[in-house]
Short mmCIF file of C-alpha atoms in Angstrom, two decimals:
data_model
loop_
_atom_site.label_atom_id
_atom_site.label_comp_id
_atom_site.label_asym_id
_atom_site.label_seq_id
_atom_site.Cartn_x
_atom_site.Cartn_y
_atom_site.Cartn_z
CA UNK A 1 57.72 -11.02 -17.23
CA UNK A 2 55.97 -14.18 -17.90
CA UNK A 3 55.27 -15.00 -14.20
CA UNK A 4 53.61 -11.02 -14.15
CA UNK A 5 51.42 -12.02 -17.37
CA UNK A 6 50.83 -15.05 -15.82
CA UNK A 7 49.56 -13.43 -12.59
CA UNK A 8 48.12 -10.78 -14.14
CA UNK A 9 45.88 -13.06 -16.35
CA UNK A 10 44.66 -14.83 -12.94
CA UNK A 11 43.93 -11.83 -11.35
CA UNK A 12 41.64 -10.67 -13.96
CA UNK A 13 39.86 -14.33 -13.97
CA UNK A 14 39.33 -14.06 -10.42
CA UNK A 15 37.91 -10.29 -10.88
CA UNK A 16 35.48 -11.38 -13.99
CA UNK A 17 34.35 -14.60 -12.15
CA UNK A 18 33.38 -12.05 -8.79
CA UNK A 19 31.50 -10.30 -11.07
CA UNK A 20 29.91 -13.22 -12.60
CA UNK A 21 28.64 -14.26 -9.16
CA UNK A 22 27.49 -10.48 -7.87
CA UNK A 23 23.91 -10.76 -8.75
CA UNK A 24 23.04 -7.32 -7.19
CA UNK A 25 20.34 -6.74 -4.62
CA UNK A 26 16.91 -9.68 -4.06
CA UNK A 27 13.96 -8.42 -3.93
CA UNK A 28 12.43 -9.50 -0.37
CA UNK A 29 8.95 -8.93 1.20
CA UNK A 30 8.49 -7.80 4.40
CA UNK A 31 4.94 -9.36 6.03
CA UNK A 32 3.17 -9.35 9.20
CA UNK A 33 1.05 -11.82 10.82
CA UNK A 34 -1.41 -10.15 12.40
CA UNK A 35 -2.11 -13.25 15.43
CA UNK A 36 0.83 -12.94 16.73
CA UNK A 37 3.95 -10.75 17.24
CA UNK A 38 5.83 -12.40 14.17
CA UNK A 39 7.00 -10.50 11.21
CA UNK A 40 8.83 -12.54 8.00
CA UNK A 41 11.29 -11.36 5.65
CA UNK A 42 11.43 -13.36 2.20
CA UNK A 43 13.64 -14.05 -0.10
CA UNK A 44 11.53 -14.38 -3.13
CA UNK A 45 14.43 -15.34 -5.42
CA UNK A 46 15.25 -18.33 -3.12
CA UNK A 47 11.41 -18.55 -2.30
CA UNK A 48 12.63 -19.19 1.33
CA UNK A 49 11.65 -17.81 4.69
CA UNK A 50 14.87 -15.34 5.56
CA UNK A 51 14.42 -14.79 9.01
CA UNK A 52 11.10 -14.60 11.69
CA UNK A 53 11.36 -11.54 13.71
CA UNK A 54 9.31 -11.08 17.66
CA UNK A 55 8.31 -7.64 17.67
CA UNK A 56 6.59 -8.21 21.45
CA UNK A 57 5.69 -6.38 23.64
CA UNK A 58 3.86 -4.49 20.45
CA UNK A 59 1.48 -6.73 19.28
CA UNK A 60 -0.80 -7.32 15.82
CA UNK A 61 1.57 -6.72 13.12
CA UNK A 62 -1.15 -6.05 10.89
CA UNK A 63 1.37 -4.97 7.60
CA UNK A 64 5.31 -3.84 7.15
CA UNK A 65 6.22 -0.47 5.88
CA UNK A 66 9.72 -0.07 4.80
CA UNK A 67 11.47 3.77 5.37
CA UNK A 68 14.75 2.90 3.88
CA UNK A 69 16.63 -0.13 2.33
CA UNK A 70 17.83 -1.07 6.20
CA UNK A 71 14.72 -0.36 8.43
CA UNK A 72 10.99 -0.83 8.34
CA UNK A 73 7.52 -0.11 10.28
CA UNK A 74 5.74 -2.50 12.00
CA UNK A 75 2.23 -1.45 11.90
CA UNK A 76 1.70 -3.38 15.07
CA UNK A 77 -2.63 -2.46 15.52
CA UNK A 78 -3.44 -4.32 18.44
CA UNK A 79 -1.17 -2.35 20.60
CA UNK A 80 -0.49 1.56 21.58
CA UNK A 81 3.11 0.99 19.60
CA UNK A 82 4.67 0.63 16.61
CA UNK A 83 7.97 -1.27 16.36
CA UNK A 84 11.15 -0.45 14.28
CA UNK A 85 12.91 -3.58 12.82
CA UNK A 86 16.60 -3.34 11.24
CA UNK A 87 16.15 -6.66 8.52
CA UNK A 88 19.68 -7.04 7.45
CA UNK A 89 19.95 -8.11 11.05
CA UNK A 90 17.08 -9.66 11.44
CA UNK A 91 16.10 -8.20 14.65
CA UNK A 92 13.85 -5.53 16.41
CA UNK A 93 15.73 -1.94 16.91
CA UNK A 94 12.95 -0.03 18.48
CA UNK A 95 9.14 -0.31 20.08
CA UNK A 96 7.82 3.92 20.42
CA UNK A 97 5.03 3.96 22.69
CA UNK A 98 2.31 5.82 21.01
CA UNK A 99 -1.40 7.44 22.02
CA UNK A 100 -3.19 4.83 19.49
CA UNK A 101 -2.70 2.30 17.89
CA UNK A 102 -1.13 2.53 14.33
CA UNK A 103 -2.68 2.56 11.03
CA UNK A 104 -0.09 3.56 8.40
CA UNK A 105 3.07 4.95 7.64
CA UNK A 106 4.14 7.82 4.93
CA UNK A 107 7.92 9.17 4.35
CA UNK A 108 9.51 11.08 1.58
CA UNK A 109 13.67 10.68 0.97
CA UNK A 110 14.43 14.33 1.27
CA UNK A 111 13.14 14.57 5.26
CA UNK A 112 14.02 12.66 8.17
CA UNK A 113 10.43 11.92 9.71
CA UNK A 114 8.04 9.10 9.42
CA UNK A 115 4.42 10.46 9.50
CA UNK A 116 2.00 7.75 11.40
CA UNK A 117 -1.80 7.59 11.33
CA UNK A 118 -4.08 6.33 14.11
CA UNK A 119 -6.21 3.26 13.96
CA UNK A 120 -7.79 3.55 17.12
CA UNK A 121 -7.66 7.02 16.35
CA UNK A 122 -8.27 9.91 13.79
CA UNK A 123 -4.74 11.14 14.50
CA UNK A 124 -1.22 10.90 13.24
CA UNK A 125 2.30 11.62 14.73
CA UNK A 126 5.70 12.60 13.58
CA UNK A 127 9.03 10.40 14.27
CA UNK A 128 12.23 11.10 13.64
CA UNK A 129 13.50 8.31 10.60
CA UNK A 130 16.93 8.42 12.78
CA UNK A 131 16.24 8.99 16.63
CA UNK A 132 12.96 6.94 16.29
CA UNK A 133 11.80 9.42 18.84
CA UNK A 134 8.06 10.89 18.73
CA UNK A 135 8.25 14.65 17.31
CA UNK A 136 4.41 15.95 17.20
CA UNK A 137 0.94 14.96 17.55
CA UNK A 138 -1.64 16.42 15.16
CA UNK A 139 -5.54 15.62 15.69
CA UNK A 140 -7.36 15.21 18.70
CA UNK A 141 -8.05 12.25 21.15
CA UNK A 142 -12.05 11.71 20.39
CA UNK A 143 -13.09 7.88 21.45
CA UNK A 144 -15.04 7.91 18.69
CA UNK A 145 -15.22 5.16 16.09
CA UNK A 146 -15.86 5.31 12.43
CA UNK A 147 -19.72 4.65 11.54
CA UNK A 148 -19.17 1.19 9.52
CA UNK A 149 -22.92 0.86 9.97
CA UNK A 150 -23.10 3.66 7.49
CA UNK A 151 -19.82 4.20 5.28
CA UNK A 152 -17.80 1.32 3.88
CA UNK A 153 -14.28 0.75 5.06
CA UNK A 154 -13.86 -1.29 8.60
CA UNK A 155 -12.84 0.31 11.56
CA UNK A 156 -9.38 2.10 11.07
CA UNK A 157 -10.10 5.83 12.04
CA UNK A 158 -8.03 7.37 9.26
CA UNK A 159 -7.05 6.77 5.94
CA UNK A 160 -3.52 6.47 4.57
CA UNK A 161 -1.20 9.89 5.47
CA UNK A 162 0.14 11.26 2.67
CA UNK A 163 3.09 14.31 2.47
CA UNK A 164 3.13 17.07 0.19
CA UNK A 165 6.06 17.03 -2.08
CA UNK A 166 7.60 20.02 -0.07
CA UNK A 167 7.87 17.72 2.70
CA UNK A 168 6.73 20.39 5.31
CA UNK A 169 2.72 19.71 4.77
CA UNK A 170 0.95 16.61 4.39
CA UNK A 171 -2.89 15.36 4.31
CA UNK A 172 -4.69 13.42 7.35
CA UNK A 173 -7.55 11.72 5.88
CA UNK A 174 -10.28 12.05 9.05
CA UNK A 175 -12.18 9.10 8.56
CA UNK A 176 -14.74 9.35 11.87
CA UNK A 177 -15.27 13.19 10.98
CA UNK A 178 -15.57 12.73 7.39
CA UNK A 179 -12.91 15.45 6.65
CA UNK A 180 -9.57 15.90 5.02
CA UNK A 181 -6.66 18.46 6.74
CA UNK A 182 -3.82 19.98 5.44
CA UNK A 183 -1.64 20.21 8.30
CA UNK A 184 2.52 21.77 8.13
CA UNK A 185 4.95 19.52 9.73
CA UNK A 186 5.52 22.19 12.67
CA UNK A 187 2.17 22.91 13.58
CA UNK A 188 -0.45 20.56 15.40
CA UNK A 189 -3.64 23.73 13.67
CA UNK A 190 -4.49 22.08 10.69
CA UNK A 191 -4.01 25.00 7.99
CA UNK A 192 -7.17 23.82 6.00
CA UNK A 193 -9.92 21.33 6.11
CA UNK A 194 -12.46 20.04 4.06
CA UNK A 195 -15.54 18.00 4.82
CA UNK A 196 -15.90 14.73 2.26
CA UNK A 197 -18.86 13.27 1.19
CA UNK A 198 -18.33 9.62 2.57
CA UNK A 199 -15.31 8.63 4.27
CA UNK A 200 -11.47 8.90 2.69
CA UNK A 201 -8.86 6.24 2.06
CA UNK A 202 -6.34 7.44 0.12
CA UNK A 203 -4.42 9.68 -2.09
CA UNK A 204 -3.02 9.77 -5.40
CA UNK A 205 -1.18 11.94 -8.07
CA UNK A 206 0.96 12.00 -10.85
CA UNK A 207 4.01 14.20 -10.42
CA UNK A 208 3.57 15.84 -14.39
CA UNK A 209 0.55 17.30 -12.18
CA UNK A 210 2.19 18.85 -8.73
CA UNK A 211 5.30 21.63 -8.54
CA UNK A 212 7.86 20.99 -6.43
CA UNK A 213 6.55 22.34 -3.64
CA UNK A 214 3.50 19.98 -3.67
CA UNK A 215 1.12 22.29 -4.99
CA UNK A 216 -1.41 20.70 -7.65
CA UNK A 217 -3.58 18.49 -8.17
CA UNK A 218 -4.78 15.35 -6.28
CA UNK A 219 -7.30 12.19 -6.45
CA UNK A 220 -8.61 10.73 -3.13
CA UNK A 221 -10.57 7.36 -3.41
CA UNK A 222 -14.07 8.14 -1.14
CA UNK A 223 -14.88 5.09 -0.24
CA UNK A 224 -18.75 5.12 -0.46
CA UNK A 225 -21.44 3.29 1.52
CA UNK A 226 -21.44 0.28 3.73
CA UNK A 227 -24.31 -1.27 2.24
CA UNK A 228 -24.94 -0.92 -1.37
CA UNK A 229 -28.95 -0.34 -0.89
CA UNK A 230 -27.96 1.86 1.08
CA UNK A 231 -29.32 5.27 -0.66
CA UNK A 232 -28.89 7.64 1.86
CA UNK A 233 -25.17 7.61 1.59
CA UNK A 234 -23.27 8.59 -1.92
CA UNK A 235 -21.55 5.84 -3.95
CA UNK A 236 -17.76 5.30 -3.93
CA UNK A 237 -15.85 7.38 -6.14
CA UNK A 238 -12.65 9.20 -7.30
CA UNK A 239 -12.52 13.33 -5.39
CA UNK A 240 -10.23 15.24 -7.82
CA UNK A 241 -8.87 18.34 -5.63
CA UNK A 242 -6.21 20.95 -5.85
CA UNK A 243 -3.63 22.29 -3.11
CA UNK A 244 -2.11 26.07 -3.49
CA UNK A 245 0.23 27.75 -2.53
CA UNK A 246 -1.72 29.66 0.03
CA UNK A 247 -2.45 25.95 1.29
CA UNK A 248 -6.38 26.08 0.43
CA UNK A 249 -8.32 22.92 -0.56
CA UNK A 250 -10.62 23.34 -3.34
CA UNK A 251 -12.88 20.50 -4.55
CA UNK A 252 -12.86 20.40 -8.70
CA UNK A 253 -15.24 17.42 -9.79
CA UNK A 254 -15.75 14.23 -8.30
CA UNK A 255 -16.73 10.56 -10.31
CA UNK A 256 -19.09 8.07 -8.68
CA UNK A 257 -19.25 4.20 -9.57
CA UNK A 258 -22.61 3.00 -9.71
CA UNK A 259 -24.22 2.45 -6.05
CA UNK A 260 -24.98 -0.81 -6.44
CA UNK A 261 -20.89 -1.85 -6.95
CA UNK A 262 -20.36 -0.71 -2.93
CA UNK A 263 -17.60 0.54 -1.47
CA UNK A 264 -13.96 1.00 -2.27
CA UNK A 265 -10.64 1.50 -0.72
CA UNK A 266 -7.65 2.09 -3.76
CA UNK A 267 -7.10 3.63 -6.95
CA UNK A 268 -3.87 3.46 -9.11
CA UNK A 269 -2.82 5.21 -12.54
CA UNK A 270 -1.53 3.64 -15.54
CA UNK A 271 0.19 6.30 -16.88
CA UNK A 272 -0.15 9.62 -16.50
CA UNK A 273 -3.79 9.73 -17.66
CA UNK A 274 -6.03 6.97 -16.65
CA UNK A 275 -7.10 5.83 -13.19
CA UNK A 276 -8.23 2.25 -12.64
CA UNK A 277 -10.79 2.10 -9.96
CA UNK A 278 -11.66 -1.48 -8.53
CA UNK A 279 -14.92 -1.47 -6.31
CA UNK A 280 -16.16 -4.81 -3.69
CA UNK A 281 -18.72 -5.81 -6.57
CA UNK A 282 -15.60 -6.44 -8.57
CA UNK A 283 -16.27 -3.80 -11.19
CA UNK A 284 -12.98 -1.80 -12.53
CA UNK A 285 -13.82 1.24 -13.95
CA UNK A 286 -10.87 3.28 -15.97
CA UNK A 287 -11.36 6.83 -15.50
CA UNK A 288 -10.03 9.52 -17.18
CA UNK A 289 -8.04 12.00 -14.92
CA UNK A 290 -8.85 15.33 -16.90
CA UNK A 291 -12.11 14.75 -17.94
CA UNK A 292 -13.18 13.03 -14.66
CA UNK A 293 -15.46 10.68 -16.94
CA UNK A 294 -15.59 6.81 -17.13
CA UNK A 295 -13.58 5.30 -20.19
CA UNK A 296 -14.36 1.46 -19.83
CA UNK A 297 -14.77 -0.83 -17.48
CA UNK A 298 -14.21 -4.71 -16.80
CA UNK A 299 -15.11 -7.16 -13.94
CA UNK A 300 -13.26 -8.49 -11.85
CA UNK A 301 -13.87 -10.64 -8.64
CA UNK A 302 -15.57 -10.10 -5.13
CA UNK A 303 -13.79 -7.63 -3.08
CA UNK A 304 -11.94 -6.15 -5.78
CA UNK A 305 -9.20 -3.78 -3.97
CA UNK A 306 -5.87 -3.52 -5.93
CA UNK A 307 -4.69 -3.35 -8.88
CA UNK A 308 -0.96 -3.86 -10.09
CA UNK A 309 0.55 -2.77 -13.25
CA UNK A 310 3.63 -5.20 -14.96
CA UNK A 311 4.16 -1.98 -17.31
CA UNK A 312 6.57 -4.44 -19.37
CA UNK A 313 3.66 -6.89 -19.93
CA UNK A 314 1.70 -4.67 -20.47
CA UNK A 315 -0.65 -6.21 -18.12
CA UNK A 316 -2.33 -5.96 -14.40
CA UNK A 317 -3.33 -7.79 -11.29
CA UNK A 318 -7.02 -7.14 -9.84
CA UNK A 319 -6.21 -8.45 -6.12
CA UNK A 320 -10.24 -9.70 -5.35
CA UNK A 321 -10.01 -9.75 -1.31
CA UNK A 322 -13.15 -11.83 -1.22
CA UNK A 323 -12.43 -14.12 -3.85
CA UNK A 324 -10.33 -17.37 -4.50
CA UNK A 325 -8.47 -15.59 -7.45
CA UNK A 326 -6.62 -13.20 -8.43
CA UNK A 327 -7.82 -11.38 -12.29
CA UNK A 328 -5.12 -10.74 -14.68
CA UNK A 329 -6.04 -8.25 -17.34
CA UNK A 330 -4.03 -7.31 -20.74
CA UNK A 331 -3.81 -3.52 -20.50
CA UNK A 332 -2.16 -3.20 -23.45
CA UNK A 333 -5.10 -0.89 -24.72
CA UNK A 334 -5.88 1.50 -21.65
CA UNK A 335 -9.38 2.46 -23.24
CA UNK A 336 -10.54 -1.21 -23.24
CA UNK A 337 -8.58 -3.67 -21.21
CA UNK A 338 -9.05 -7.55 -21.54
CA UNK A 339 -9.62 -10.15 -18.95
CA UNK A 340 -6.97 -12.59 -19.57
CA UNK A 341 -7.59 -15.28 -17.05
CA UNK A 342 -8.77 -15.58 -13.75
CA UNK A 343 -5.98 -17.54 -11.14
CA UNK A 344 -6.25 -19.11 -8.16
CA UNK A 345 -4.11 -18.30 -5.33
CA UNK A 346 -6.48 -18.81 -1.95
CA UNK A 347 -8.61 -21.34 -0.28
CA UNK A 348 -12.71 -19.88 -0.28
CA UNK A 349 -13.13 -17.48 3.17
CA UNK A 350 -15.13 -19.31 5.71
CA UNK A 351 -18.58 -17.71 7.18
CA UNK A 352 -16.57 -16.93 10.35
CA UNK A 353 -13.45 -15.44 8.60
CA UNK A 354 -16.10 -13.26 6.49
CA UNK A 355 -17.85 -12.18 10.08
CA UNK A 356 -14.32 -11.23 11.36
CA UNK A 357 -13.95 -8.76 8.46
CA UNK A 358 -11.15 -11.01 7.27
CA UNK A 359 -10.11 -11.19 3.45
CA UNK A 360 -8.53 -13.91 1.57
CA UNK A 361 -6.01 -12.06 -0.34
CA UNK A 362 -3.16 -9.72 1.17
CA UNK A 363 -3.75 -5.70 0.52
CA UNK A 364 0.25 -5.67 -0.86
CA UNK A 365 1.93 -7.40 -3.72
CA UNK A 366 4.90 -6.27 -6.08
CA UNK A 367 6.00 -7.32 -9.78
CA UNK A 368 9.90 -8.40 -9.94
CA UNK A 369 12.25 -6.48 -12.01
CA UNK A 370 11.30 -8.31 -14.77
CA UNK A 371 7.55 -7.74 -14.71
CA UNK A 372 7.06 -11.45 -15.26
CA UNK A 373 6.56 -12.43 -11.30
CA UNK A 374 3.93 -11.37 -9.26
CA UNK A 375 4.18 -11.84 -5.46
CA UNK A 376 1.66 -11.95 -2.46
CA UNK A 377 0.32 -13.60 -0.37
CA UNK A 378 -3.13 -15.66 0.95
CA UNK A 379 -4.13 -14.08 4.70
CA UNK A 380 -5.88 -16.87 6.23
CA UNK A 381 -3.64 -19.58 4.49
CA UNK A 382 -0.54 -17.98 5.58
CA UNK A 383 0.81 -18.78 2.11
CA UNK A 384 3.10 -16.40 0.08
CA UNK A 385 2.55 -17.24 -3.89
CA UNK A 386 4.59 -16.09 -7.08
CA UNK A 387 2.53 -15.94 -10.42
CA UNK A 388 4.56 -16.76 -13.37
CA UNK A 389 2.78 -14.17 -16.23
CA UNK A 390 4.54 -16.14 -19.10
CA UNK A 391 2.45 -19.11 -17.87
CA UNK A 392 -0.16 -17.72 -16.13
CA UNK A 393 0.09 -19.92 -13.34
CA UNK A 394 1.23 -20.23 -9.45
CA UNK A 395 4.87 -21.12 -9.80
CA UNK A 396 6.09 -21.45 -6.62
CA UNK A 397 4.57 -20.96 -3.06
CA UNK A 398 5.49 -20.65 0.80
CA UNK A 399 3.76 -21.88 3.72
CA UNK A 400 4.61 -19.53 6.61
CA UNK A 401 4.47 -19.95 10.35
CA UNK A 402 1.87 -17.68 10.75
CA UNK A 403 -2.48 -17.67 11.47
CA UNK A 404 -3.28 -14.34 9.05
CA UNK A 405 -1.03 -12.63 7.04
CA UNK A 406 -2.50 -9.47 5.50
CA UNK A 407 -0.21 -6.82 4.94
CA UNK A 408 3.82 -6.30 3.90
CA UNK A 409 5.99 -4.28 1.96
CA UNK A 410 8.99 -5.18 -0.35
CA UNK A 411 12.74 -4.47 -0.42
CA UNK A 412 15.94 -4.84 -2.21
CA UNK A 413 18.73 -5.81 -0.88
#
């Protein structure tokens, strides 16, 4: 009986020390380097590089866009592909032959499809999330390139796809034709379309605001003029629409920044009632969602794009893609946020990067659990950073084996 209470005891220690030692799932980001065929996975507990992955013959992996806690998109732009890579094992499961080159990924849990949007052009495609086979085409083959003489916003012929909660319909954002479609899943006739003032970049909603089968209420980020002088073409602004259930488009109210702040790509609530809205001048302007109207506003740094939320903090990241720093802003009061501190993270863009269209900081970053990291990384340094919020400081950094690294996504696991 003793030896049994004896074993029994060990047992136990053994079972408490496993769990001790189980720290759960690390948070990893997934990044492209856009000069080459590389993609990195990090470890950004470890700060280390996990594993380098060749994605060739696709070429250009502009960004990474995870569709499940195994498998991710590589939004490879410079070639007619995109490539599937399984991370866990490090290595490339898939490169689909497309009819342009890729732009951006949407997928919803409930349906086993990727939706695709074209770079080269204003189109998107359907694959399957487990055959990786190409489903559908929806837009049409045009040659023609957005007019960045005109409206701001580079080159890519669409915006970002986004599905309809329903997960039969979703929205093409038609960047060259200055429209928005509302296309189902099964059917390459768009089943409404509506012309937008400047071009489209992307969508956003609350779900308090949408039924379940996507009908509601939306915001799309227009993304205004190319040059700010530039009269002839409406400022940037914030598009609130609504989707029905007999799948018409209607247009409630729109809100402009001022002209001379430029263009603008992104827009992200905090909460489920204000809308922070950085434009290139580096203005933010918090918007209210019902009301459409401005609330406040704060500055933060050339190329303003992004803007994350540590909703433990209480506070938010302004990613400035043609500045040095990064702005950090106590948003503790919604109505009137405070610039904390301005921080460092990136070496000043040269004339020739700026002539390439190239910015310093990446377009995708992620808190930790905690909300007291922030990661991303510098493009043209090739250099993934962690902010420590507690300190307000770089904490740690890693050089990677890359030329420009502008785009990832993050993972646990």
């Amino acid at each position: 009986m003793k030896y049994l209470t004896s074993f029994g005891t060990m047992m136990l220690a053994m079972v408490l020390l496993s769990g001790c030692n189980d720290e759960g799932p690390t948070l990893h980001a997934l990044y492209g380097d856009y000069e080459s065929t590389k993609v990195f996975d990090i470890d950004t507990k470890s700060m280390k590089l996990e594993s380098v992955m060749d994605v060739a013959p696709a070429d250009g992996p502009y960004g990474v866009e995870c569709d499940s806690d195994r498998e991710a998109f590589a939004l490879t732009r410079k070639s007619d592909s995109i490539a599937v890579v399984d991370f866990r094992r490090d290595r490339v499961v898939k490169v689909i032959p497309l009819k342009f080159h890729p732009r951006s990924t949407a997928t919803l849990p409930n349906i086993d499809l990727v939706l695709v949007s074209g770079k080269t052009e204003p189109m998107a495609v359907t694959i399957g999330k487990t055959d990786h086979r190409v489903k559908r085409y929806f837009g049409n083959e045009t040659g023609q390139n957005v007019d960045t003489a005109h409206y701001f916003g580079g080159g890519n012929n669409t915006g970002h796809p986004f599905w309809l909660a329903d997960g039969k319909r979703f929205l093409l954002l038609d960047r060259v034709n200055r429209k928005i479609s509302l296309y189902d899943k099964e059917n390459e006739v768009p089943l409404y379309e509506i012309q937008t003032e400047t071009t489209a970049h992307h969508v956003l909603y609350r779900p308090v605001d949408v039924d379940a089968s996507g009908n509601g209420t939306y915001y799309v980020v227009l993304e205004g003029p190319a040059d700010p002088n530039d009269a002839t073409i409406p400022a940037a602004g914030i598009m609130k629409l609504t989707v029905d259930g007999n799948n018409v488009i209607n247009v409630e109210e729109i809100f402009h920044a001022a002209h001379e702040d430029g263009g603008a790509h992104h827009a992200r609530f905090y909460g489920d009632k204000y809308i922070f809205f950085p434009t290139y001048s580096g203005k933010v302007y918090v918007v209210d969602k019902e009301s459409m109207k401005q609330v406040s506003t704060f500055q933060a740094g050339e190329g303003a794009g992004h803007i994350t939320f540590s909703i433990r903090k209480r506070m938010a990241i302004v990613t400035n893609h043609k500045a040095t720093y990064v702005t950090v802003v106590d948003v503790s009061n919604p109505q009137s946020p405070v610039v904390v501190k301005n921080i460092d993270v990136a070496m000043p863009l040269t004339a020739e990067e700026r002539n390439a269209g190239k910015n310093a900081q990446a377009h995708t970053c992620s808190f930790d659990e905690t909300g007291r990291y922030f990661y991303s990384v510098a493009n043209c340094d090739a250099k993934f950073y962690e902010i420590d919020l507690d300190y307000l400081w770089v904490s740690r950094t890693l050089q990677l084996p890359g030329t420009y690294v502008p785009m990832g996504d993050f993972v646990r696991y």
